[in-house]
mmCIF file of C-alpha atoms and ligand atoms in Angstrom:
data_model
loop_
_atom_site.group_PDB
_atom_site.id
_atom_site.type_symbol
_atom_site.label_atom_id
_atom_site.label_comp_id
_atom_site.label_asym_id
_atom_site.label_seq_id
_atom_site.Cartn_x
_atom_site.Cartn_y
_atom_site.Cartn_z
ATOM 1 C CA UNK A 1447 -10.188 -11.288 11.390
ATOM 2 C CA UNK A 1448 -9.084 -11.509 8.084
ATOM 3 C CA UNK A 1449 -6.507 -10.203 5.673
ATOM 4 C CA UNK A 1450 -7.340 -8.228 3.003
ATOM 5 C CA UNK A 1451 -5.752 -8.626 -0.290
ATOM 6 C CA UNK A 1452 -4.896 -5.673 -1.991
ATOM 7 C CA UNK A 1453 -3.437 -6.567 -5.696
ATOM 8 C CA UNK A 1454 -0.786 -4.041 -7.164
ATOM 9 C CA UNK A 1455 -1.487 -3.043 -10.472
ATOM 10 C CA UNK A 1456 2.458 -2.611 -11.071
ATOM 11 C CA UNK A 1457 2.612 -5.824 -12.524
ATOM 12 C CA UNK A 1458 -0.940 -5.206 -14.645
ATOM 13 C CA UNK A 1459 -1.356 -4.776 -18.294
ATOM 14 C CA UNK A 1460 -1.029 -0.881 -18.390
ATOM 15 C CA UNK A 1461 -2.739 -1.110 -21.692
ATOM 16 C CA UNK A 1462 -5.761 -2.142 -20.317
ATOM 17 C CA UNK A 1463 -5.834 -1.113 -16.512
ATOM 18 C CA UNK A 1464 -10.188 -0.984 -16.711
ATOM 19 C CA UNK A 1465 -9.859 -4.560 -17.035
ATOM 20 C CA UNK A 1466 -7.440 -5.614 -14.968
ATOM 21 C CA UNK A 1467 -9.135 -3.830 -11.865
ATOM 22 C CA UNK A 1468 -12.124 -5.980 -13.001
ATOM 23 C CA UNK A 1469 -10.675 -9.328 -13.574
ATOM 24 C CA UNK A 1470 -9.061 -8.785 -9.608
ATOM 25 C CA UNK A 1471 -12.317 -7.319 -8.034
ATOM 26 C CA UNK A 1472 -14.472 -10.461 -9.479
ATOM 27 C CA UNK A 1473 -11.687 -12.924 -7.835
ATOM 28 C CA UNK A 1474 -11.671 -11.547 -4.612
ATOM 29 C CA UNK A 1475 -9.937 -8.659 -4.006
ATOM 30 C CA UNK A 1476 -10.593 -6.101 -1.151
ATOM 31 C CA UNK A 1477 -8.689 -3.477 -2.103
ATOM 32 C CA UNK A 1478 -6.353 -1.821 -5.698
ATOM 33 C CA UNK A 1479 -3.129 -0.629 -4.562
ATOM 34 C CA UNK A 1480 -1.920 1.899 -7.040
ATOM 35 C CA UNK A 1481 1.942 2.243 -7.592
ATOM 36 C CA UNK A 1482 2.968 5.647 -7.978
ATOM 37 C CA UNK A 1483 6.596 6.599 -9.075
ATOM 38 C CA UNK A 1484 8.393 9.625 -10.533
ATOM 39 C CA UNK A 1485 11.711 8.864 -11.155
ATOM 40 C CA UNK A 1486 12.942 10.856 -8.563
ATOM 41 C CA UNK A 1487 12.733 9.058 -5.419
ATOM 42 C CA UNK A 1488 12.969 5.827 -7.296
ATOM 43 C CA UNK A 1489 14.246 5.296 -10.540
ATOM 44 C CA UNK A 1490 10.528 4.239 -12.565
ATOM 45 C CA UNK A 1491 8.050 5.937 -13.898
ATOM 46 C CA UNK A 1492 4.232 4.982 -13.621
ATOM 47 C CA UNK A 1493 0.874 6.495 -13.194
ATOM 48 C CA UNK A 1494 -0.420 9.292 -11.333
ATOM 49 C CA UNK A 1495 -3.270 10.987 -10.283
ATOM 50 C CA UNK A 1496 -4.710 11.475 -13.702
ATOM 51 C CA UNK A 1497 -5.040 7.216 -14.168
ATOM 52 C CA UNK A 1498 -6.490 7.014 -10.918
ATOM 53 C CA UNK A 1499 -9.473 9.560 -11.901
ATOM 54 C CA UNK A 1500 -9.847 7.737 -15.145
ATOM 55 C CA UNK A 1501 -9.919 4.487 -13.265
ATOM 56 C CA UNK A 1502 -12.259 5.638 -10.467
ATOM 57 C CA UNK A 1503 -15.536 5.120 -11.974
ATOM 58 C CA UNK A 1504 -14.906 1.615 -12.970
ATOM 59 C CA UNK A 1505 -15.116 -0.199 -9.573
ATOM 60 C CA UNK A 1506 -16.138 0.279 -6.522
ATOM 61 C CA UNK A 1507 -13.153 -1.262 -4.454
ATOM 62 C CA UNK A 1508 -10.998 0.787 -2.335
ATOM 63 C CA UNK A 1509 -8.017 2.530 -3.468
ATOM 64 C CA UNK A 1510 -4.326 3.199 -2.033
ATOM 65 C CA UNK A 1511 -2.383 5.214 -3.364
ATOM 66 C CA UNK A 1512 1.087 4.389 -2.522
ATOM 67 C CA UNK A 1513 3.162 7.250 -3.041
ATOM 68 C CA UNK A 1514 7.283 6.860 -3.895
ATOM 69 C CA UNK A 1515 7.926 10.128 -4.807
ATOM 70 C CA UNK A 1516 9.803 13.257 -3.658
ATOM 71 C CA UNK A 1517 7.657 15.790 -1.937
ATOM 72 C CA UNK A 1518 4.679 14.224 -2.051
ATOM 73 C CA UNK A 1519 2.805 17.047 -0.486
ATOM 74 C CA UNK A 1520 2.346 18.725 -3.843
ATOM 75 C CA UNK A 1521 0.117 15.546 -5.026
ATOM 76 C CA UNK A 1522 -2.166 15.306 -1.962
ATOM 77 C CA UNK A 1523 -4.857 17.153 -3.078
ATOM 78 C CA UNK A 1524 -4.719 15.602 -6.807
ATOM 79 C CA UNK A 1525 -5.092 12.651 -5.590
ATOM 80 C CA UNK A 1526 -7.849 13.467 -3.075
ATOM 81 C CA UNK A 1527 -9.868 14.601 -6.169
ATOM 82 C CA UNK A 1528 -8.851 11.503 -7.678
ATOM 83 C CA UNK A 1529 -10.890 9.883 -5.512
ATOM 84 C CA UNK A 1530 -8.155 7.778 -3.481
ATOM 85 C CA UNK A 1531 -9.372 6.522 -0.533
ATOM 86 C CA UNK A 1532 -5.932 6.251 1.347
ATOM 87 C CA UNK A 1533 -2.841 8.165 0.131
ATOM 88 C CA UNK A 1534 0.481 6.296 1.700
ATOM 89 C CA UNK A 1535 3.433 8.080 1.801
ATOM 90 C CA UNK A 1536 7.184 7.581 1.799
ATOM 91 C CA UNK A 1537 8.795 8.278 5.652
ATOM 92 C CA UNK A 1538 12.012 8.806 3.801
ATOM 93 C CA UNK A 1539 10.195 11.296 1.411
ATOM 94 C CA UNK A 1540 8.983 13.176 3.923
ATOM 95 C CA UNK A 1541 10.411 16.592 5.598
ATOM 96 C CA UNK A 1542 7.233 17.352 7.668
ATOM 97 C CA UNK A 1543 5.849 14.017 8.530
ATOM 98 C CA UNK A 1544 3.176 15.123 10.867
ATOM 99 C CA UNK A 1545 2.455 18.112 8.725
ATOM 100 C CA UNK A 1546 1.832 16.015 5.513
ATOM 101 C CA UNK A 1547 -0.412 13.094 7.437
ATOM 102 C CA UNK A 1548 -2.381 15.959 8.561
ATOM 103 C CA UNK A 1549 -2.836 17.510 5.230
ATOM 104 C CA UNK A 1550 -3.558 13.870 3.683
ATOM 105 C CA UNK A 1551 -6.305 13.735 6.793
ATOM 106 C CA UNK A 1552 -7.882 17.409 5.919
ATOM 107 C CA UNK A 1553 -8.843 16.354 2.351
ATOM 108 C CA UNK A 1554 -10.955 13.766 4.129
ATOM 109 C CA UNK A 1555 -8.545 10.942 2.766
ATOM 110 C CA UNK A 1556 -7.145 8.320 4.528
ATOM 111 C CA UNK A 1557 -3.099 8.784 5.600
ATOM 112 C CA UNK A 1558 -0.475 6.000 5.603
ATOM 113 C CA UNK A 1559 3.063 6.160 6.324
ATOM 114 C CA UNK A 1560 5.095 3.084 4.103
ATOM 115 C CA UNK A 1561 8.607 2.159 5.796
ATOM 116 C CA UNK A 1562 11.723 1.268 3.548
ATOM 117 C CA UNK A 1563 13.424 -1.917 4.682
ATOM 118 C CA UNK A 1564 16.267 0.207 6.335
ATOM 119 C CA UNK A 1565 13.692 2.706 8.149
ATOM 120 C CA UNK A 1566 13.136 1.596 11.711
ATOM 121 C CA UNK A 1567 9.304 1.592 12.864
ATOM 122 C CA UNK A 1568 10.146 3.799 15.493
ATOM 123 C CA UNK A 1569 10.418 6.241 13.498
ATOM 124 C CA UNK A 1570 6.412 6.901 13.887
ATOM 125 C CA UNK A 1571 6.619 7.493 17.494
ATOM 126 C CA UNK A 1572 4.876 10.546 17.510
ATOM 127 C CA UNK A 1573 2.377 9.937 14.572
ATOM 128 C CA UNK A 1574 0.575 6.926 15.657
ATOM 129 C CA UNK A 1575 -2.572 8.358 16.331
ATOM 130 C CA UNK A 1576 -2.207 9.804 12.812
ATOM 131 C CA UNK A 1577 -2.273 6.669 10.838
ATOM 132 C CA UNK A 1578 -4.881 4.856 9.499
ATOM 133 C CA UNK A 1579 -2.097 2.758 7.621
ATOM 134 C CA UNK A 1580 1.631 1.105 8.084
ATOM 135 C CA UNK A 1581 3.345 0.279 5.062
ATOM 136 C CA UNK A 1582 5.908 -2.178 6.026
ATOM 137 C CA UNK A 1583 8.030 -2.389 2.974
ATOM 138 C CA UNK A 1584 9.776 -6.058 2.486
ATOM 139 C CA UNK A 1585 11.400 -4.916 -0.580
ATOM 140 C CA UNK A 1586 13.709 -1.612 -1.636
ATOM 141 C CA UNK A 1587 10.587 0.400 -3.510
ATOM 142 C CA UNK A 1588 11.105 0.788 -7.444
ATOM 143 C CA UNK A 1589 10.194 -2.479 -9.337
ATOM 144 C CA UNK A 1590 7.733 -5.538 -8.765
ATOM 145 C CA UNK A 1591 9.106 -8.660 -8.687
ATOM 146 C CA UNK A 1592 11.830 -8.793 -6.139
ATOM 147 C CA UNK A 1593 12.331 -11.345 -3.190
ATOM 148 C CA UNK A 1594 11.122 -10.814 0.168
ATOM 149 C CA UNK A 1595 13.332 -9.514 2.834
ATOM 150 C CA UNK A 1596 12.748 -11.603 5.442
ATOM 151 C CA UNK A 1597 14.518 -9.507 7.835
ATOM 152 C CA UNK A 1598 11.070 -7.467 8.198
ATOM 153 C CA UNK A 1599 9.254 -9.546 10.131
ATOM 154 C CA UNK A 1600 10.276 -8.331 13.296
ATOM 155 C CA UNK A 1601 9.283 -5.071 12.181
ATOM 156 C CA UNK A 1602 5.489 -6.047 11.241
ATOM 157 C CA UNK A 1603 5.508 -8.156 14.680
ATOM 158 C CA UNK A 1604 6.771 -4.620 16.504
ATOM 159 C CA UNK A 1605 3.921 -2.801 14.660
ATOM 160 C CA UNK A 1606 1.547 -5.192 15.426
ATOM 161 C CA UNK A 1607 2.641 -4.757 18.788
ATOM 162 C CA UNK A 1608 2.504 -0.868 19.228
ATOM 163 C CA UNK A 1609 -1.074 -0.511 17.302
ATOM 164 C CA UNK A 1610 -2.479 -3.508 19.677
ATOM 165 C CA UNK A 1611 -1.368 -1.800 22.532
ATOM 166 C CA UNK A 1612 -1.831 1.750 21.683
ATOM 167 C CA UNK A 1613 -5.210 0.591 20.765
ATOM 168 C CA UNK A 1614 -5.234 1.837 17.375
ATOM 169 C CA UNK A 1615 -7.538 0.943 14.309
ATOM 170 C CA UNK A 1616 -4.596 1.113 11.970
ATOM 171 C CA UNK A 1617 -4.093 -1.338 9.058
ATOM 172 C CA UNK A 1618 -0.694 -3.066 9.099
ATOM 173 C CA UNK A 1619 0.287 -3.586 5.068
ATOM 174 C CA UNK A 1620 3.187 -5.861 4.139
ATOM 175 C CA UNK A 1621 3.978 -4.852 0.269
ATOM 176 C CA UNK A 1622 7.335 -6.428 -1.740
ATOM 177 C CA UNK A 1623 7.866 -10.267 -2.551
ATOM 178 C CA UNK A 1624 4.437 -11.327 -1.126
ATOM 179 C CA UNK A 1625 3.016 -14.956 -2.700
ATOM 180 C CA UNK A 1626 1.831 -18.434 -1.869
ATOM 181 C CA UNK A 1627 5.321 -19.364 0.239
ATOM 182 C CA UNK A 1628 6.154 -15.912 2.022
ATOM 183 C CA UNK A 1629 2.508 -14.669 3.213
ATOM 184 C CA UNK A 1630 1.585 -17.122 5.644
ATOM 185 C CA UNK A 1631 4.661 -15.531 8.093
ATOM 186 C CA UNK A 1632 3.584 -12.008 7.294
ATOM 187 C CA UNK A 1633 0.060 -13.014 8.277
ATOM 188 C CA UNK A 1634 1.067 -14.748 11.390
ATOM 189 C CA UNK A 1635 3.588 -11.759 12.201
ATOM 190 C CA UNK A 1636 0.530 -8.954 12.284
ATOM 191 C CA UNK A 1637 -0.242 -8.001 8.408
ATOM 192 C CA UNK A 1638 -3.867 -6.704 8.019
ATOM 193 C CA UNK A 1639 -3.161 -5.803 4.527
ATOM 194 C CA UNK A 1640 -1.387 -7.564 1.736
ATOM 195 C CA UNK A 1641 -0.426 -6.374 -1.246
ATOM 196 C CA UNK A 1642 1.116 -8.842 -4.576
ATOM 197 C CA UNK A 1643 1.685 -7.537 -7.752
ATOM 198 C CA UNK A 1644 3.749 -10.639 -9.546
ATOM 199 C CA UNK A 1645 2.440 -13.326 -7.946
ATOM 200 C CA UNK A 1646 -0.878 -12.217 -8.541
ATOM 201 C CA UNK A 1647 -0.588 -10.349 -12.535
ATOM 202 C CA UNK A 1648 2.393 -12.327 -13.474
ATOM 203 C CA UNK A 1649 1.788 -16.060 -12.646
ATOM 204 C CA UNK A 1650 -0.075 -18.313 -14.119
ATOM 205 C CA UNK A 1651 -2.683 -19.136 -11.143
ATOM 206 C CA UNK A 1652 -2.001 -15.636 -10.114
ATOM 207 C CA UNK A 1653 -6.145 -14.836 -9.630
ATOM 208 C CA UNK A 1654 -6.818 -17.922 -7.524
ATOM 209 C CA UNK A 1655 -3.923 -16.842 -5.004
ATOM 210 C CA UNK A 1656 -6.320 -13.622 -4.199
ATOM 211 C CA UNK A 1657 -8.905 -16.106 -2.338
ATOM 212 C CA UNK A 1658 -6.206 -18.292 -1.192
ATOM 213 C CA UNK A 1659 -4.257 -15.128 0.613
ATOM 214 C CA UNK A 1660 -7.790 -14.192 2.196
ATOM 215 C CA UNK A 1661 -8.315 -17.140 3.824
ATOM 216 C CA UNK A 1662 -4.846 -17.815 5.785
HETATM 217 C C1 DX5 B 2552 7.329 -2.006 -5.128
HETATM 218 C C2 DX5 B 2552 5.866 -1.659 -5.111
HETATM 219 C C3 DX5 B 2552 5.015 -2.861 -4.907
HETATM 220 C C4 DX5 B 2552 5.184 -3.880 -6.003
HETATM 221 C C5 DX5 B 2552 5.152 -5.209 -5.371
HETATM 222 O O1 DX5 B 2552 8.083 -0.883 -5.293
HETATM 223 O O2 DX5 B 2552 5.563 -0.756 -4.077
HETATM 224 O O3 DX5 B 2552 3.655 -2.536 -4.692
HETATM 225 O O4 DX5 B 2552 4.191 -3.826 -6.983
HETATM 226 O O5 DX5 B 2552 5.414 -6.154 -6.345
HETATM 227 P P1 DX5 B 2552 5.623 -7.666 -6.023
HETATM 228 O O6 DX5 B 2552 4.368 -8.139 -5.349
HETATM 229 O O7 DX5 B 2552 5.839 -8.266 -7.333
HETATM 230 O O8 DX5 B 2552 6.819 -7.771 -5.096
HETATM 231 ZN ZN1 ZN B 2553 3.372 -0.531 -3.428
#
């Protein structure tokens, strides 16, 4: 099997997000992972469902919506008629867990659940069966950029683990401090799914790293 590479447009010109989505989908990538913050449960401010309707009819690729933001439940049908095709939310954001995944799954969207480094995996005991996604965060949500924590490999290898033997379909997606040196341990720990903003907007062979990542 291989990874999937999901570029995050957080480090994209924001100017001109219609052709960055292009530039990514003609070098490889599988999926656009779409940063969404509101300054309340981090500090930043990005893009929201509005962008991702206006960006929806420029490429086919699929679409995550990865959600830092308080109460998310009040965007899940926005971004449903965005056309996301997976909506990822914050455990940590979360009052009703199971309650929100199902409401993400009864707008026929996809549901993820994203993990902050200091939010133990076993925390999803009991929604498993629920997710289509794991977010394993390997940096503190807010900013691109920042160094991988290397301290979460364990807990991609332990999700790995529990969706392997719980027989699960669910995609396991490493996102913070992912490039050429740090991926090929998250692949080899479980990651189905990676996402790179820097290393991928913000470096000079950033485009060519897209193939490279697919093929480890
Ligand atoms: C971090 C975001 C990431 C970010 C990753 O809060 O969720 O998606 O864009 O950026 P890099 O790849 O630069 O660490
Ligand atoms: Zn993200």
């Amino acid at each position: 099997m291989t990874v999937k590479v999901a570029p995050s447009l957080l480090s994209a010109d924001f100017g001109n997000l219609r052709e960055e989505v292009k530039r990514v989908e003609e070098h490889g990538a599988d999926w656009i992972h779409f940063d969404v913050m509101d300054g309340s449960f981090v500090p930043a401010i990005t893009v929201g469902p509005v962008v991702a309707a206006w960006l929806r009819p420029h490429t086919n690729l699929f679409m995550d919506a990865h959600l830092m933001i308080s109460e998310p439940e009040n965007q899940v049908e926005l971004f449903a008629k965005a056309g996301i095709d997976l909506i990822t939310v914050q455990t940590e954001a979360a009052v009703h867990l199971d309650r929100l995944l199902r409401k993400i799954k009864s707008t026929n969207v996809m549901a993820g659940v994203a993990l902050n480094p200091a939010t133990p995996a076993t925390a999803l005991e009991y929604v498993w069966p629920l997710l289509d996604l794991v977010l394993v965060m390997s940096v503190n949500p807010g900013v691109g950029g920042q160094a991988f924590i290397p301290e979460m490999l364990p807990k991609i290898s332990y999700c790995a683990e529990q969706i392997k033997s719980r027989k699960l379909k669910t995609e396991l997606q490493v996102d913070g401090g992912v490039n050429r040196e740090t991926a090929p341990a998250i692949v080899k720990a479980g990651a189905t799914v990676l996402v790179a903003g820097s290393a991928i907007f913000a470096a000079p062979d950033g485009m060519a790293l897209i193939n490279e990542l697919k093929r480890l």
